[in-house]
């Protein structure tokens, strides 16, 4: 890069300038047509010409200070001498047109400088247009206001989040409570339904037993149970009792427990006088140890019809009715359970 060509020497005089550092001398140069040689492609640098040029540079410094935040004043800065090429200096704006700077031009008194600085405080730097419209004039106060506003906004946001969390927890708790109540209500309804079903089932069974009881009858009256089914003892040839004994006085009527057909009627060894009644489903009812029989084989009988009398014939120790129940395949079962299953009270 080409450097500036030094200008030819010329006569000069020295003087002490009142607007500068004390004791420093300034060189004044008055060029002539003979002392200047044309320089092409190079910049000519002229030395500072008095206070006017220095004031222009000072105005630029003030602008820079304002752009940086306005935390320093022009009075605290000493004048600075800066040399600029004529091509740049000639294109600089008029210093007097810059706001707050024209008062620093040469010819103005020091008191005017102070007035300009006071009328245009540098602390207004950084204030937004909205803040200026609201009357803010101090950058520190404006910054403080913005910080407080941000803190309030953050606090409001935190409170809003806390409220939202509380509302969410309340909604979840309410939903959980509602679910529990719903579950309890469903459980109660299920229990009530089950109870109603059981009650209906019991009622239906009672009705069925009542209907059966109307078609079934207890085999005798004025009795007590002297021996039960399956009872063990040496008095029975099989080692255990095969029927149910209704102890009653001799001659007490023996009745058909249900309608059916007399399969056999006669004397049968240890059973004495025995009547076998066959029901419609193939079940056989044996009436043993009778003193007399009122029916014969092949006869149809109805529920409650007298078919004989209580006695003590056969292998007995006293007057009683020995009753046995055999299924269609000949298996002996408990007569008490069978009779109760038909709705009878024994």
Tab-separated table of C-alpha atoms in Angstrom:
chain	number	residue	atom	x	y	z
A	1	UNK	CA	0.000	0.000	0.000
A	2	UNK	CA	1.425	3.395	-0.983
A	3	UNK	CA	2.325	5.802	1.788
A	4	UNK	CA	1.711	9.547	1.788
A	5	UNK	CA	4.363	11.625	0.046
A	6	UNK	CA	5.866	14.159	2.476
A	7	UNK	CA	5.184	17.779	1.560
A	8	UNK	CA	8.048	20.122	0.718
A	9	UNK	CA	9.430	22.145	3.510
A	10	UNK	CA	8.294	25.741	3.775
A	11	UNK	CA	8.991	28.625	5.981
A	12	UNK	CA	7.042	28.486	9.177
A	13	UNK	CA	6.573	30.401	12.349
A	14	UNK	CA	5.898	29.049	15.806
A	15	UNK	CA	3.330	30.235	18.287
A	16	UNK	CA	1.707	29.045	21.455
A	17	UNK	CA	-2.011	28.174	20.997
A	18	UNK	CA	-4.287	28.929	23.895
A	19	UNK	CA	-6.569	25.932	23.008
A	20	UNK	CA	-4.173	23.102	23.512
A	21	UNK	CA	-1.872	21.514	26.007
A	22	UNK	CA	0.070	24.126	27.944
A	23	UNK	CA	3.597	24.714	26.554
A	24	UNK	CA	2.906	22.852	23.318
A	25	UNK	CA	3.643	24.696	20.062
A	26	UNK	CA	1.703	24.379	16.855
A	27	UNK	CA	3.230	24.715	13.365
A	28	UNK	CA	1.375	26.813	10.865
A	29	UNK	CA	2.060	26.131	7.226
A	30	UNK	CA	1.068	28.397	4.356
A	31	UNK	CA	1.567	26.501	1.124
A	32	UNK	CA	2.272	28.203	-2.200
A	33	UNK	CA	1.833	27.034	-5.745
A	34	UNK	CA	5.577	26.465	-6.103
A	35	UNK	CA	5.887	24.518	-2.868
A	36	UNK	CA	3.200	21.952	-3.709
A	37	UNK	CA	3.855	19.182	-6.168
A	38	UNK	CA	0.834	17.297	-7.570
A	39	UNK	CA	0.510	13.784	-6.092
A	40	UNK	CA	-1.545	11.283	-8.019
A	41	UNK	CA	-2.937	8.146	-6.423
A	42	UNK	CA	-1.767	9.322	-3.047
A	43	UNK	CA	-3.492	11.084	-0.168
A	44	UNK	CA	-2.321	14.480	0.902
A	45	UNK	CA	-2.349	14.945	4.693
A	46	UNK	CA	-2.623	18.478	5.973
A	47	UNK	CA	-1.941	19.345	9.529
A	48	UNK	CA	-4.734	20.437	11.810
A	49	UNK	CA	-5.953	23.944	11.112
A	50	UNK	CA	-6.909	25.528	14.373
A	51	UNK	CA	-9.792	24.990	16.716
A	52	UNK	CA	-12.426	24.560	14.023
A	53	UNK	CA	-10.979	21.219	12.860
A	54	UNK	CA	-10.453	20.082	16.489
A	55	UNK	CA	-14.067	20.913	17.314
A	56	UNK	CA	-15.286	18.755	14.457
A	57	UNK	CA	-13.283	15.795	15.754
A	58	UNK	CA	-14.567	16.462	19.256
A	59	UNK	CA	-18.146	16.294	17.957
A	60	UNK	CA	-17.465	12.850	16.522
A	61	UNK	CA	-16.087	11.741	19.908
A	62	UNK	CA	-19.207	12.990	21.672
A	63	UNK	CA	-21.414	11.010	19.274
A	64	UNK	CA	-19.362	7.894	19.973
A	65	UNK	CA	-19.698	8.470	23.713
A	66	UNK	CA	-23.474	8.831	23.408
A	67	UNK	CA	-23.707	5.631	21.330
A	68	UNK	CA	-21.726	3.769	23.995
A	69	UNK	CA	-24.225	4.575	26.714
A	70	UNK	CA	-23.731	8.232	27.595
A	71	UNK	CA	-21.931	7.453	30.834
A	72	UNK	CA	-19.204	10.103	30.291
A	73	UNK	CA	-19.472	13.798	29.561
A	74	UNK	CA	-17.599	15.872	27.046
A	75	UNK	CA	-16.151	18.089	29.757
A	76	UNK	CA	-14.096	15.198	31.189
A	77	UNK	CA	-12.322	14.563	27.897
A	78	UNK	CA	-9.367	16.756	26.878
A	79	UNK	CA	-9.184	17.946	23.269
A	80	UNK	CA	-7.622	15.414	20.954
A	81	UNK	CA	-5.789	16.351	17.814
A	82	UNK	CA	-6.474	13.937	14.971
A	83	UNK	CA	-5.320	14.372	11.406
A	84	UNK	CA	-7.639	13.262	8.605
A	85	UNK	CA	-7.113	13.230	4.845
A	86	UNK	CA	-8.779	16.135	3.076
A	87	UNK	CA	-10.939	13.744	1.018
A	88	UNK	CA	-12.560	12.488	4.261
A	89	UNK	CA	-12.586	15.765	6.130
A	90	UNK	CA	-14.282	17.534	3.203
A	91	UNK	CA	-17.117	14.932	3.261
A	92	UNK	CA	-17.809	15.153	6.998
A	93	UNK	CA	-21.198	16.675	7.935
A	94	UNK	CA	-21.393	20.126	9.339
A	95	UNK	CA	-20.599	19.891	13.048
A	96	UNK	CA	-23.232	22.501	13.854
A	97	UNK	CA	-25.925	20.257	12.354
A	98	UNK	CA	-25.184	17.496	14.920
A	99	UNK	CA	-27.539	17.666	17.959
A	100	UNK	CA	-25.782	18.757	21.156
A	101	UNK	CA	-22.450	19.388	19.422
A	102	UNK	CA	-22.706	22.841	17.786
A	103	UNK	CA	-22.141	24.578	21.122
A	104	UNK	CA	-18.636	23.149	21.256
A	105	UNK	CA	-17.546	24.989	18.092
A	106	UNK	CA	-14.927	27.750	18.341
A	107	UNK	CA	-16.238	31.105	19.396
A	108	UNK	CA	-18.645	29.698	22.022
A	109	UNK	CA	-17.956	30.325	25.696
A	110	UNK	CA	-17.286	27.609	28.253
A	111	UNK	CA	-20.622	28.333	29.955
A	112	UNK	CA	-22.407	27.458	26.712
A	113	UNK	CA	-20.653	24.100	26.704
A	114	UNK	CA	-21.971	23.320	30.134
A	115	UNK	CA	-25.486	24.409	29.146
A	116	UNK	CA	-25.548	22.057	26.136
A	117	UNK	CA	-24.304	19.132	28.206
A	118	UNK	CA	-26.926	19.801	30.836
A	119	UNK	CA	-29.775	20.224	28.304
A	120	UNK	CA	-28.949	16.953	26.556
A	121	UNK	CA	-28.100	14.374	29.259
A	122	UNK	CA	-26.161	11.433	27.993
A	123	UNK	CA	-27.981	9.053	30.401
A	124	UNK	CA	-30.948	8.912	28.038
A	125	UNK	CA	-29.062	6.433	25.848
A	126	UNK	CA	-30.742	3.018	25.666
A	127	UNK	CA	-34.283	4.343	26.314
A	128	UNK	CA	-36.829	2.925	23.868
A	129	UNK	CA	-39.369	5.052	22.036
A	130	UNK	CA	-42.209	3.588	24.142
A	131	UNK	CA	-40.363	4.435	27.364
A	132	UNK	CA	-39.638	7.929	26.107
A	133	UNK	CA	-43.354	8.424	25.360
A	134	UNK	CA	-44.108	7.318	28.940
A	135	UNK	CA	-41.809	10.058	30.253
A	136	UNK	CA	-38.677	8.035	31.046
A	137	UNK	CA	-35.519	10.153	30.832
A	138	UNK	CA	-33.012	8.113	32.813
A	139	UNK	CA	-31.497	4.962	31.324
A	140	UNK	CA	-30.778	3.463	34.747
A	141	UNK	CA	-34.356	3.967	35.896
A	142	UNK	CA	-35.639	2.593	32.588
A	143	UNK	CA	-33.407	-0.490	32.960
A	144	UNK	CA	-34.571	-0.918	36.556
A	145	UNK	CA	-38.188	-0.644	35.432
A	146	UNK	CA	-37.634	-3.248	32.722
A	147	UNK	CA	-35.966	-5.619	35.203
A	148	UNK	CA	-38.841	-5.187	37.658
A	149	UNK	CA	-41.341	-5.741	34.863
A	150	UNK	CA	-39.553	-8.921	33.799
A	151	UNK	CA	-39.444	-10.108	37.420
A	152	UNK	CA	-43.165	-9.428	37.779
A	153	UNK	CA	-43.859	-11.281	34.548
A	154	UNK	CA	-41.764	-14.246	35.727
A	155	UNK	CA	-43.511	-14.207	39.101
A	156	UNK	CA	-46.895	-14.052	37.380
A	157	UNK	CA	-45.882	-16.962	35.143
A	158	UNK	CA	-44.726	-19.016	38.131
A	159	UNK	CA	-47.973	-18.268	39.965
A	160	UNK	CA	-49.969	-19.195	36.862
A	161	UNK	CA	-48.071	-22.490	36.602
A	162	UNK	CA	-48.661	-23.164	40.306
A	163	UNK	CA	-52.372	-22.436	39.908
A	164	UNK	CA	-52.519	-24.675	36.851
A	165	UNK	CA	-50.772	-27.463	38.785
A	166	UNK	CA	-53.180	-27.045	41.702
A	167	UNK	CA	-56.175	-27.061	39.385
A	168	UNK	CA	-54.836	-30.171	37.641
A	169	UNK	CA	-54.281	-31.908	40.985
A	170	UNK	CA	-57.785	-30.921	42.092
A	171	UNK	CA	-59.272	-32.257	38.855
A	172	UNK	CA	-57.325	-35.511	39.209
A	173	UNK	CA	-58.382	-35.856	42.855
A	174	UNK	CA	-61.998	-35.200	41.913
A	175	UNK	CA	-61.778	-37.733	39.090
A	176	UNK	CA	-60.219	-40.294	41.442
A	177	UNK	CA	-62.912	-39.672	44.044
A	178	UNK	CA	-65.600	-39.939	41.386
A	179	UNK	CA	-64.057	-43.185	40.141
A	180	UNK	CA	-64.028	-44.567	43.691
A	181	UNK	CA	-67.652	-43.572	44.200
A	182	UNK	CA	-68.563	-45.096	40.851
A	183	UNK	CA	-66.723	-48.294	41.728
A	184	UNK	CA	-68.409	-48.424	45.134
A	185	UNK	CA	-71.798	-47.774	43.553
A	186	UNK	CA	-71.188	-50.551	41.039
A	187	UNK	CA	-70.094	-52.907	43.834
A	188	UNK	CA	-73.200	-52.028	45.875
A	189	UNK	CA	-75.397	-52.517	42.830
A	190	UNK	CA	-73.750	-55.879	42.133
A	191	UNK	CA	-74.223	-56.923	45.763
A	192	UNK	CA	-77.867	-55.850	45.694
A	193	UNK	CA	-78.385	-57.686	42.428
A	194	UNK	CA	-76.767	-60.817	43.822
A	195	UNK	CA	-78.863	-60.604	46.987
A	196	UNK	CA	-81.983	-60.120	44.892
A	197	UNK	CA	-81.039	-63.091	42.724
A	198	UNK	CA	-80.396	-65.253	45.776
A	199	UNK	CA	-83.690	-64.155	47.307
A	200	UNK	CA	-85.469	-64.912	44.049
A	201	UNK	CA	-83.727	-68.270	43.873
A	202	UNK	CA	-84.731	-69.123	47.433
A	203	UNK	CA	-88.269	-68.035	46.716
A	204	UNK	CA	-88.384	-70.152	43.580
A	205	UNK	CA	-87.019	-73.123	45.489
A	206	UNK	CA	-89.552	-72.613	48.224
A	207	UNK	CA	-92.315	-72.486	45.648
A	208	UNK	CA	-90.979	-75.616	44.006
A	209	UNK	CA	-90.786	-77.427	47.328
A	210	UNK	CA	-94.258	-76.247	48.214
A	211	UNK	CA	-95.526	-77.622	44.934
A	212	UNK	CA	-93.679	-80.870	45.519
A	213	UNK	CA	-94.962	-81.043	49.066
A	214	UNK	CA	-98.444	-80.848	47.697
A	215	UNK	CA	-97.665	-83.927	45.619
A	216	UNK	CA	-95.593	-85.752	48.294
A	217	UNK	CA	-96.576	-86.869	51.771
A	218	UNK	CA	-94.887	-88.014	54.979
A	219	UNK	CA	-95.216	-91.866	55.168
A	220	UNK	CA	-96.799	-91.938	58.660
A	221	UNK	CA	-97.807	-89.830	61.652
A	222	UNK	CA	-97.305	-89.708	65.439
A	223	UNK	CA	-93.707	-90.868	65.044
A	224	UNK	CA	-90.114	-90.177	66.083
A	225	UNK	CA	-86.915	-91.198	64.298
A	226	UNK	CA	-85.429	-94.185	66.139
A	227	UNK	CA	-82.661	-95.138	63.662
A	228	UNK	CA	-81.064	-93.213	60.765
A	229	UNK	CA	-79.586	-94.272	57.415
A	230	UNK	CA	-76.047	-95.733	57.574
A	231	UNK	CA	-76.048	-96.178	61.326
A	232	UNK	CA	-73.684	-99.032	62.349
A	233	UNK	CA	-74.678	-101.902	64.701
A	234	UNK	CA	-74.683	-105.697	65.139
A	235	UNK	CA	-78.496	-105.899	64.894
A	236	UNK	CA	-78.306	-105.376	61.107
A	237	UNK	CA	-77.039	-108.174	58.934
A	238	UNK	CA	-75.100	-105.795	56.688
A	239	UNK	CA	-73.447	-104.140	59.697
A	240	UNK	CA	-75.231	-100.837	59.169
A	241	UNK	CA	-78.779	-99.578	58.865
A	242	UNK	CA	-80.079	-99.408	55.288
A	243	UNK	CA	-83.146	-97.246	55.878
A	244	UNK	CA	-84.948	-94.782	58.168
A	245	UNK	CA	-87.079	-95.983	61.127
A	246	UNK	CA	-90.267	-94.144	62.083
A	247	UNK	CA	-91.203	-95.453	65.545
A	248	UNK	CA	-94.996	-95.266	65.929
A	249	UNK	CA	-97.799	-97.196	67.632
A	250	UNK	CA	-98.953	-100.418	65.967
A	251	UNK	CA	-101.823	-99.788	63.593
A	252	UNK	CA	-100.778	-96.229	62.674
A	253	UNK	CA	-101.704	-95.688	58.983
A	254	UNK	CA	-98.877	-96.009	56.401
A	255	UNK	CA	-99.335	-93.651	53.417
A	256	UNK	CA	-98.029	-93.510	49.870
A	257	UNK	CA	-95.428	-90.741	49.677
A	258	UNK	CA	-96.271	-90.109	46.011
A	259	UNK	CA	-98.460	-91.441	43.280
A	260	UNK	CA	-97.256	-94.654	41.658
A	261	UNK	CA	-97.787	-98.351	41.091
A	262	UNK	CA	-97.543	-101.121	43.702
A	263	UNK	CA	-94.723	-103.331	42.416
A	264	UNK	CA	-95.044	-105.962	45.137
A	265	UNK	CA	-96.888	-106.544	48.452
A	266	UNK	CA	-96.263	-109.525	50.785
A	267	UNK	CA	-94.094	-111.080	53.482
A	268	UNK	CA	-90.306	-110.711	52.901
A	269	UNK	CA	-88.281	-112.487	55.645
A	270	UNK	CA	-86.517	-110.095	58.013
A	271	UNK	CA	-88.475	-107.177	56.465
A	272	UNK	CA	-91.815	-108.733	57.593
A	273	UNK	CA	-94.766	-107.489	55.624
A	274	UNK	CA	-93.335	-105.245	52.887
A	275	UNK	CA	-94.962	-103.107	50.194
A	276	UNK	CA	-92.784	-101.841	47.266
A	277	UNK	CA	-94.191	-98.717	45.542
A	278	UNK	CA	-92.614	-97.755	42.176
A	279	UNK	CA	-92.845	-94.078	41.156
A	280	UNK	CA	-93.039	-92.746	37.621
A	281	UNK	CA	-89.259	-92.008	37.484
A	282	UNK	CA	-88.363	-95.583	38.486
A	283	UNK	CA	-87.638	-94.794	42.150
A	284	UNK	CA	-88.775	-97.551	44.568
A	285	UNK	CA	-90.132	-96.887	48.088
A	286	UNK	CA	-90.047	-99.860	50.513
A	287	UNK	CA	-92.494	-99.992	53.434
A	288	UNK	CA	-91.392	-102.738	55.890
A	289	UNK	CA	-92.480	-104.412	59.215
A	290	UNK	CA	-96.213	-103.628	58.583
A	291	UNK	CA	-98.839	-105.254	60.631
A	292	UNK	CA	-101.173	-105.334	57.631
A	293	UNK	CA	-101.285	-104.267	53.930
A	294	UNK	CA	-104.200	-102.567	52.200
A	295	UNK	CA	-102.968	-102.801	48.546
A	296	UNK	CA	-101.827	-105.478	46.125
A	297	UNK	CA	-99.264	-105.714	43.298
A	298	UNK	CA	-100.130	-103.751	40.167
A	299	UNK	CA	-102.442	-101.338	41.968
A	300	UNK	CA	-102.230	-97.592	41.242
A	301	UNK	CA	-102.122	-95.347	44.277
A	302	UNK	CA	-102.103	-91.594	44.840
A	303	UNK	CA	-100.185	-89.312	47.183
A	304	UNK	CA	-101.304	-89.721	50.808
A	305	UNK	CA	-103.340	-92.880	50.151
A	306	UNK	CA	-103.225	-95.448	53.012
A	307	UNK	CA	-101.424	-98.597	51.843
A	308	UNK	CA	-100.890	-100.409	55.209
A	309	UNK	CA	-100.399	-100.189	58.994
A	310	UNK	CA	-97.392	-99.822	61.291
A	311	UNK	CA	-96.377	-103.155	62.889
A	312	UNK	CA	-93.505	-105.238	64.269
A	313	UNK	CA	-93.251	-108.153	61.811
A	314	UNK	CA	-89.865	-109.538	60.746
A	315	UNK	CA	-86.557	-108.776	62.485
A	316	UNK	CA	-87.575	-105.987	64.871
A	317	UNK	CA	-87.293	-104.883	68.463
A	318	UNK	CA	-90.517	-102.862	68.495
A	319	UNK	CA	-93.314	-101.423	66.390
A	320	UNK	CA	-92.013	-99.048	63.705
A	321	UNK	CA	-92.076	-98.367	59.966
A	322	UNK	CA	-88.762	-99.193	58.232
A	323	UNK	CA	-88.598	-97.018	55.059
A	324	UNK	CA	-86.027	-97.516	52.287
A	325	UNK	CA	-85.479	-95.510	49.042
A	326	UNK	CA	-83.842	-97.147	46.000
A	327	UNK	CA	-83.014	-95.359	42.764
A	328	UNK	CA	-83.946	-96.787	39.372
A	329	UNK	CA	-80.625	-98.703	39.224
A	330	UNK	CA	-81.266	-100.276	42.653
A	331	UNK	CA	-78.861	-98.116	44.734
A	332	UNK	CA	-80.063	-97.404	48.274
A	333	UNK	CA	-79.983	-93.736	49.346
A	334	UNK	CA	-80.760	-91.770	52.513
A	335	UNK	CA	-84.576	-91.558	52.853
A	336	UNK	CA	-84.427	-88.426	55.036
A	337	UNK	CA	-82.464	-86.431	52.407
A	338	UNK	CA	-84.779	-87.694	49.682
A	339	UNK	CA	-87.958	-86.755	51.558
A	340	UNK	CA	-86.584	-83.305	52.472
A	341	UNK	CA	-85.635	-82.821	48.857
A	342	UNK	CA	-89.315	-83.238	48.030
A	343	UNK	CA	-90.232	-80.355	50.340
A	344	UNK	CA	-91.259	-82.491	53.291
A	345	UNK	CA	-90.303	-81.674	56.890
A	346	UNK	CA	-88.999	-84.697	58.750
